[in-house]
PDB file of C-alpha atoms in Angstrom:
ATOM      1  CA  MET F   1       0.000   0.000   0.000  1.00 41.00           C
ATOM      2  CA  ASP F   2       1.395   3.396  -0.844  1.00 42.00           C
ATOM      3  CA  GLU F   3       1.442   6.302   1.542  1.00 48.00           C
ATOM      4  CA  GLY F   4      -0.308   9.477   0.565  1.00 53.00           C
ATOM      5  CA  ALA F   5      -1.154  12.894   1.842  1.00 55.00           C
ATOM      6  CA  ALA F   6      -4.219  14.005   3.719  1.00 59.00           C
ATOM      7  CA  GLY F   7      -5.994  17.312   3.460  1.00 63.00           C
ATOM      8  CA  VAL F   8      -8.641  19.263   5.275  1.00 69.00           C
ATOM      9  CA  TRP F   9     -10.888  21.463   3.130  1.00 70.00           C
ATOM     10  CA  ARG F  10     -13.731  23.815   3.897  1.00 77.00           C
ATOM     11  CA  ILE F  11     -16.971  22.621   2.283  1.00 78.00           C
ATOM     12  CA  SER F  12     -17.357  26.074   0.688  1.00 83.00           C
ATOM     13  CA  ALA F  13     -13.880  25.751  -0.899  1.00 76.00           C
ATOM     14  CA  LEU F  14     -14.768  22.313  -2.303  1.00 72.00           C
ATOM     15  CA  ASN F  15     -18.060  23.620  -3.684  1.00 77.00           C
ATOM     16  CA  GLU F  16     -16.319  26.660  -5.179  1.00 77.00           C
ATOM     17  CA  ALA F  17     -13.810  24.373  -6.928  1.00 69.00           C
ATOM     18  CA  GLY F  18     -16.669  22.426  -8.531  1.00 71.00           C
ATOM     19  CA  GLY F  19     -17.308  19.865  -5.826  1.00 70.00           C
ATOM     20  CA  TRP F  20     -15.442  16.707  -4.981  1.00 69.00           C
ATOM     21  CA  LYS F  21     -16.178  13.454  -6.762  1.00 66.00           C
ATOM     22  CA  ASP F  22     -14.315  10.186  -6.304  1.00 62.00           C
ATOM     23  CA  ARG F  23     -14.164   9.520 -10.043  1.00 59.00           C
ATOM     24  CA  THR F  24     -10.594   8.147 -10.285  1.00 55.00           C
ATOM     25  CA  THR F  25      -7.798   6.712  -8.189  1.00 53.00           C
ATOM     26  CA  VAL F  26      -6.155  10.152  -8.222  1.00 57.00           C
ATOM     27  CA  GLU F  27      -9.178  12.103  -7.066  1.00 55.00           C
ATOM     28  CA  ASP F  28      -6.927  14.501  -5.163  1.00 57.00           C
ATOM     29  CA  MET F  29      -5.614  15.877  -8.499  1.00 57.00           C
ATOM     30  CA  ASP F  30      -8.848  17.825  -8.735  1.00 54.00           C
ATOM     31  CA  LEU F  31      -7.724  19.990  -5.824  1.00 54.00           C
ATOM     32  CA  ALA F  32      -4.120  19.416  -4.726  1.00 51.00           C
ATOM     33  CA  VAL F  33      -1.326  16.859  -4.658  1.00 53.00           C
ATOM     34  CA  LYS F  34       1.389  16.571  -2.042  1.00 47.00           C
ATOM     35  CA  ASN F  35       3.592  13.529  -2.129  1.00 49.00           C
ATOM     36  CA  GLU F  36       5.961  11.512   0.000  1.00 57.00           C
ATOM     37  CA  LEU F  37       8.480   8.916  -1.028  1.00 64.00           C
ATOM     38  CA  PRO F  38       6.954   5.487  -0.300  1.00 74.00           C
ATOM     39  CA  SER F  39       8.755   3.221   2.144  1.00 81.00           C
ATOM     40  CA  THR F  40       9.338   0.283  -0.261  1.00 85.00           C
ATOM     41  CA  PHE F  41      10.239  -0.032  -3.924  1.00 83.00           C
ATOM     42  CA  LYS F  42       7.050  -2.007  -4.585  1.00 88.00           C
ATOM     43  CA  ALA F  43       4.971   0.798  -3.045  1.00 84.00           C
ATOM     44  CA  TYR F  44       6.941   3.325  -5.110  1.00 80.00           C
ATOM     45  CA  ARG F  45       6.211   1.403  -8.348  1.00 80.00           C
ATOM     46  CA  TYR F  46       2.521   1.164  -7.439  1.00 83.00           C
ATOM     47  CA  GLN F  47       2.389   4.898  -6.646  1.00 77.00           C
ATOM     48  CA  GLN F  48       4.110   5.863  -9.912  1.00 75.00           C
ATOM     49  CA  HIS F  49       1.815   3.603 -11.947  1.00 78.00           C
ATOM     50  CA  ARG F  50      -1.241   5.109 -10.267  1.00 78.00           C
ATOM     51  CA  TRP F  51       0.033   8.644 -10.856  1.00 72.00           C
ATOM     52  CA  SER F  52       0.900   8.001 -14.493  1.00 71.00           C
ATOM     53  CA  CYS F  53      -2.447   6.331 -15.264  1.00 76.00           C
ATOM     54  CA  GLY F  54      -4.520   8.631 -13.063  1.00 75.00           C
ATOM     55  CA  PRO F  55      -4.441  11.729 -15.286  1.00 74.00           C
ATOM     56  CA  ALA F  56      -5.531   9.674 -18.300  1.00 75.00           C
ATOM     57  CA  ASN F  57      -8.411   8.180 -16.315  1.00 79.00           C
ATOM     58  CA  LEU F  58      -9.386  11.604 -14.995  1.00 79.00           C
ATOM     59  CA  PHE F  59      -9.315  13.062 -18.521  1.00 78.00           C
ATOM     60  CA  LYS F  60     -11.405  10.198 -19.899  1.00 80.00           C
ATOM     61  CA  LYS F  61     -14.020  10.747 -17.219  1.00 81.00           C
ATOM     62  CA  MET F  62     -13.914  14.569 -17.313  1.00 81.00           C
ATOM     63  CA  ALA F  63     -13.568  15.466 -21.030  1.00 81.00           C
ATOM     64  CA  GLY F  64     -17.305  15.269 -21.705  1.00 84.00           C
ATOM     65  CA  GLU F  65     -18.131  17.202 -18.549  1.00 85.00           C
ATOM     66  CA  ILE F  66     -15.618  19.916 -19.465  1.00 85.00           C
ATOM     67  CA  ALA F  67     -16.916  20.185 -23.039  1.00 86.00           C
ATOM     68  CA  ALA F  68     -20.575  20.296 -21.950  1.00 88.00           C
ATOM     69  CA  ASN F  69     -20.105  22.963 -19.276  1.00 88.00           C
ATOM     70  CA  LYS F  70     -22.060  26.077 -20.304  1.00 89.00           C
ATOM     71  CA  LYS F  71     -20.449  28.338 -17.663  1.00 89.00           C
ATOM     72  CA  VAL F  72     -16.941  28.033 -19.108  1.00 86.00           C
ATOM     73  CA  SER F  73     -15.862  29.721 -22.341  1.00 90.00           C
ATOM     74  CA  MET F  74     -14.537  27.694 -25.272  1.00 91.00           C
ATOM     75  CA  TRP F  75     -11.086  29.310 -24.796  1.00 90.00           C
ATOM     76  CA  LYS F  76     -10.913  28.205 -21.140  1.00 88.00           C
ATOM     77  CA  LYS F  77     -12.019  24.685 -22.061  1.00 87.00           C
ATOM     78  CA  PHE F  78      -9.294  24.498 -24.720  1.00 87.00           C
ATOM     79  CA  TYR F  79      -6.703  25.887 -22.296  1.00 84.00           C
ATOM     80  CA  LEU F  80      -7.637  23.383 -19.605  1.00 80.00           C
ATOM     81  CA  ILE F  81      -7.516  20.413 -21.934  1.00 82.00           C
ATOM     82  CA  TYR F  82      -4.375  21.563 -23.768  1.00 82.00           C
ATOM     83  CA  SER F  83      -2.338  22.969 -20.890  1.00 78.00           C
ATOM     84  CA  PHE F  84      -3.272  20.713 -17.999  1.00 75.00           C
ATOM     85  CA  PHE F  85      -3.966  17.379 -19.637  1.00 77.00           C
ATOM     86  CA  PHE F  86      -1.911  17.434 -22.846  1.00 79.00           C
ATOM     87  CA  VAL F  87       1.191  19.501 -22.062  1.00 76.00           C
ATOM     88  CA  ARG F  88       1.603  18.947 -18.315  1.00 73.00           C
ATOM     89  CA  LYS F  89       0.438  15.336 -18.102  1.00 73.00           C
ATOM     90  CA  ILE F  90       1.588  13.893 -21.440  1.00 76.00           C
ATOM     91  CA  ILE F  91       4.272  15.980 -23.173  1.00 78.00           C
ATOM     92  CA  ALA F  92       6.206  16.935 -20.010  1.00 76.00           C
ATOM     93  CA  HIS F  93       6.341  13.305 -18.898  1.00 76.00           C
ATOM     94  CA  ILE F  94       7.398  12.030 -22.331  1.00 82.00           C
ATOM     95  CA  VAL F  95      10.174  14.633 -22.669  1.00 81.00           C
ATOM     96  CA  THR F  96      11.374  13.974 -19.125  1.00 80.00           C
ATOM     97  CA  PHE F  97      11.313  10.193 -19.627  1.00 83.00           C
ATOM     98  CA  ILE F  98      13.178  10.332 -22.942  1.00 86.00           C
ATOM     99  CA  PHE F  99      15.785  12.747 -21.609  1.00 85.00           C
ATOM    100  CA  TYR F 100      16.491  11.078 -18.258  1.00 83.00           C
ATOM    101  CA  CYS F 101      15.798   7.426 -19.115  1.00 85.00           C
ATOM    102  CA  VAL F 102      17.054   7.227 -22.710  1.00 87.00           C
ATOM    103  CA  ILE F 103      19.402  10.074 -23.658  1.00 86.00           C
ATOM    104  CA  MET F 104      21.321  10.542 -20.392  1.00 85.00           C
ATOM    105  CA  PRO F 105      21.936   6.786 -19.868  1.00 88.00           C
ATOM    106  CA  ALA F 106      23.009   6.554 -23.522  1.00 89.00           C
ATOM    107  CA  THR F 107      25.740   9.134 -22.853  1.00 87.00           C
ATOM    108  CA  VAL F 108      27.202   6.775 -20.259  1.00 87.00           C
ATOM    109  CA  LEU F 109      26.783   3.542 -22.231  1.00 90.00           C
ATOM    110  CA  ILE F 110      27.588   4.782 -25.743  1.00 90.00           C
ATOM    111  CA  PRO F 111      30.625   7.087 -25.964  1.00 86.00           C
ATOM    112  CA  GLU F 112      29.469   8.571 -29.297  1.00 89.00           C
ATOM    113  CA  VAL F 113      26.323  10.030 -27.685  1.00 85.00           C
ATOM    114  CA  GLN F 114      27.094  13.347 -26.057  1.00 87.00           C
ATOM    115  CA  VAL F 115      24.873  15.934 -24.458  1.00 85.00           C
ATOM    116  CA  PRO F 116      26.492  19.348 -24.103  1.00 87.00           C
ATOM    117  CA  ILE F 117      26.549  20.844 -20.623  1.00 85.00           C
ATOM    118  CA  TRP F 118      24.050  23.527 -21.705  1.00 86.00           C
ATOM    119  CA  GLY F 119      21.640  20.767 -22.789  1.00 82.00           C
ATOM    120  CA  ALA F 120      21.955  18.940 -19.483  1.00 83.00           C
ATOM    121  CA  VAL F 121      21.113  22.200 -17.696  1.00 84.00           C
ATOM    122  CA  TYR F 122      18.646  23.967 -20.007  1.00 86.00           C
ATOM    123  CA  ILE F 123      16.429  21.049 -21.057  1.00 81.00           C
ATOM    124  CA  PRO F 124      15.400  20.061 -17.501  1.00 80.00           C
ATOM    125  CA  SER F 125      15.189  23.739 -16.498  1.00 83.00           C
ATOM    126  CA  THR F 126      12.944  24.544 -19.463  1.00 82.00           C
ATOM    127  CA  VAL F 127      10.625  21.615 -18.740  1.00 75.00           C
ATOM    128  CA  THR F 128      10.390  22.690 -15.099  1.00 75.00           C
ATOM    129  CA  LEU F 129       9.709  26.348 -16.001  1.00 80.00           C
ATOM    130  CA  LEU F 130       7.082  25.460 -18.605  1.00 72.00           C
ATOM    131  CA  ASN F 131       5.402  23.224 -16.057  1.00 66.00           C
ATOM    132  CA  ALA F 132       5.521  26.019 -13.479  1.00 70.00           C
ATOM    133  CA  VAL F 133       3.951  28.553 -15.889  1.00 70.00           C
ATOM    134  CA  GLY F 134       0.764  26.496 -15.912  1.00 60.00           C
ATOM    135  CA  THR F 135       0.671  26.487 -12.096  1.00 61.00           C
ATOM    136  CA  PRO F 136      -0.371  29.933 -10.840  1.00 58.00           C
ATOM    137  CA  ARG F 137       0.904  29.343  -7.312  1.00 57.00           C
TER     138      ARG F 137
END
């Protein structure tokens, strides 16, 4: 079992954020996520699998609700789907995975593959900054 975070929310804050529904295994993504490193590797793998599948499940369950909402403009719907689900939950993870799990290990295992120092600094920094731009806090 993986360890998670707990939160205390005012009912008015939950209602203002659109209410709380237990629609996925990552229901806390609707409001906030704080994490801890699990105590075992098995728990860590389970946590990472849940977190990587959770956004896709949330999107699948929420896309229709987002599109049908009459209170939200078309621009805001597009921004939510593009920025939160596509860029932050798909593209950022793919770029990070390819860079850290394919390219960087290749520089150690294959001498012909080289990443300049600026690339090792600017690529992760850019991904982090672009991710932070979509997070107002």
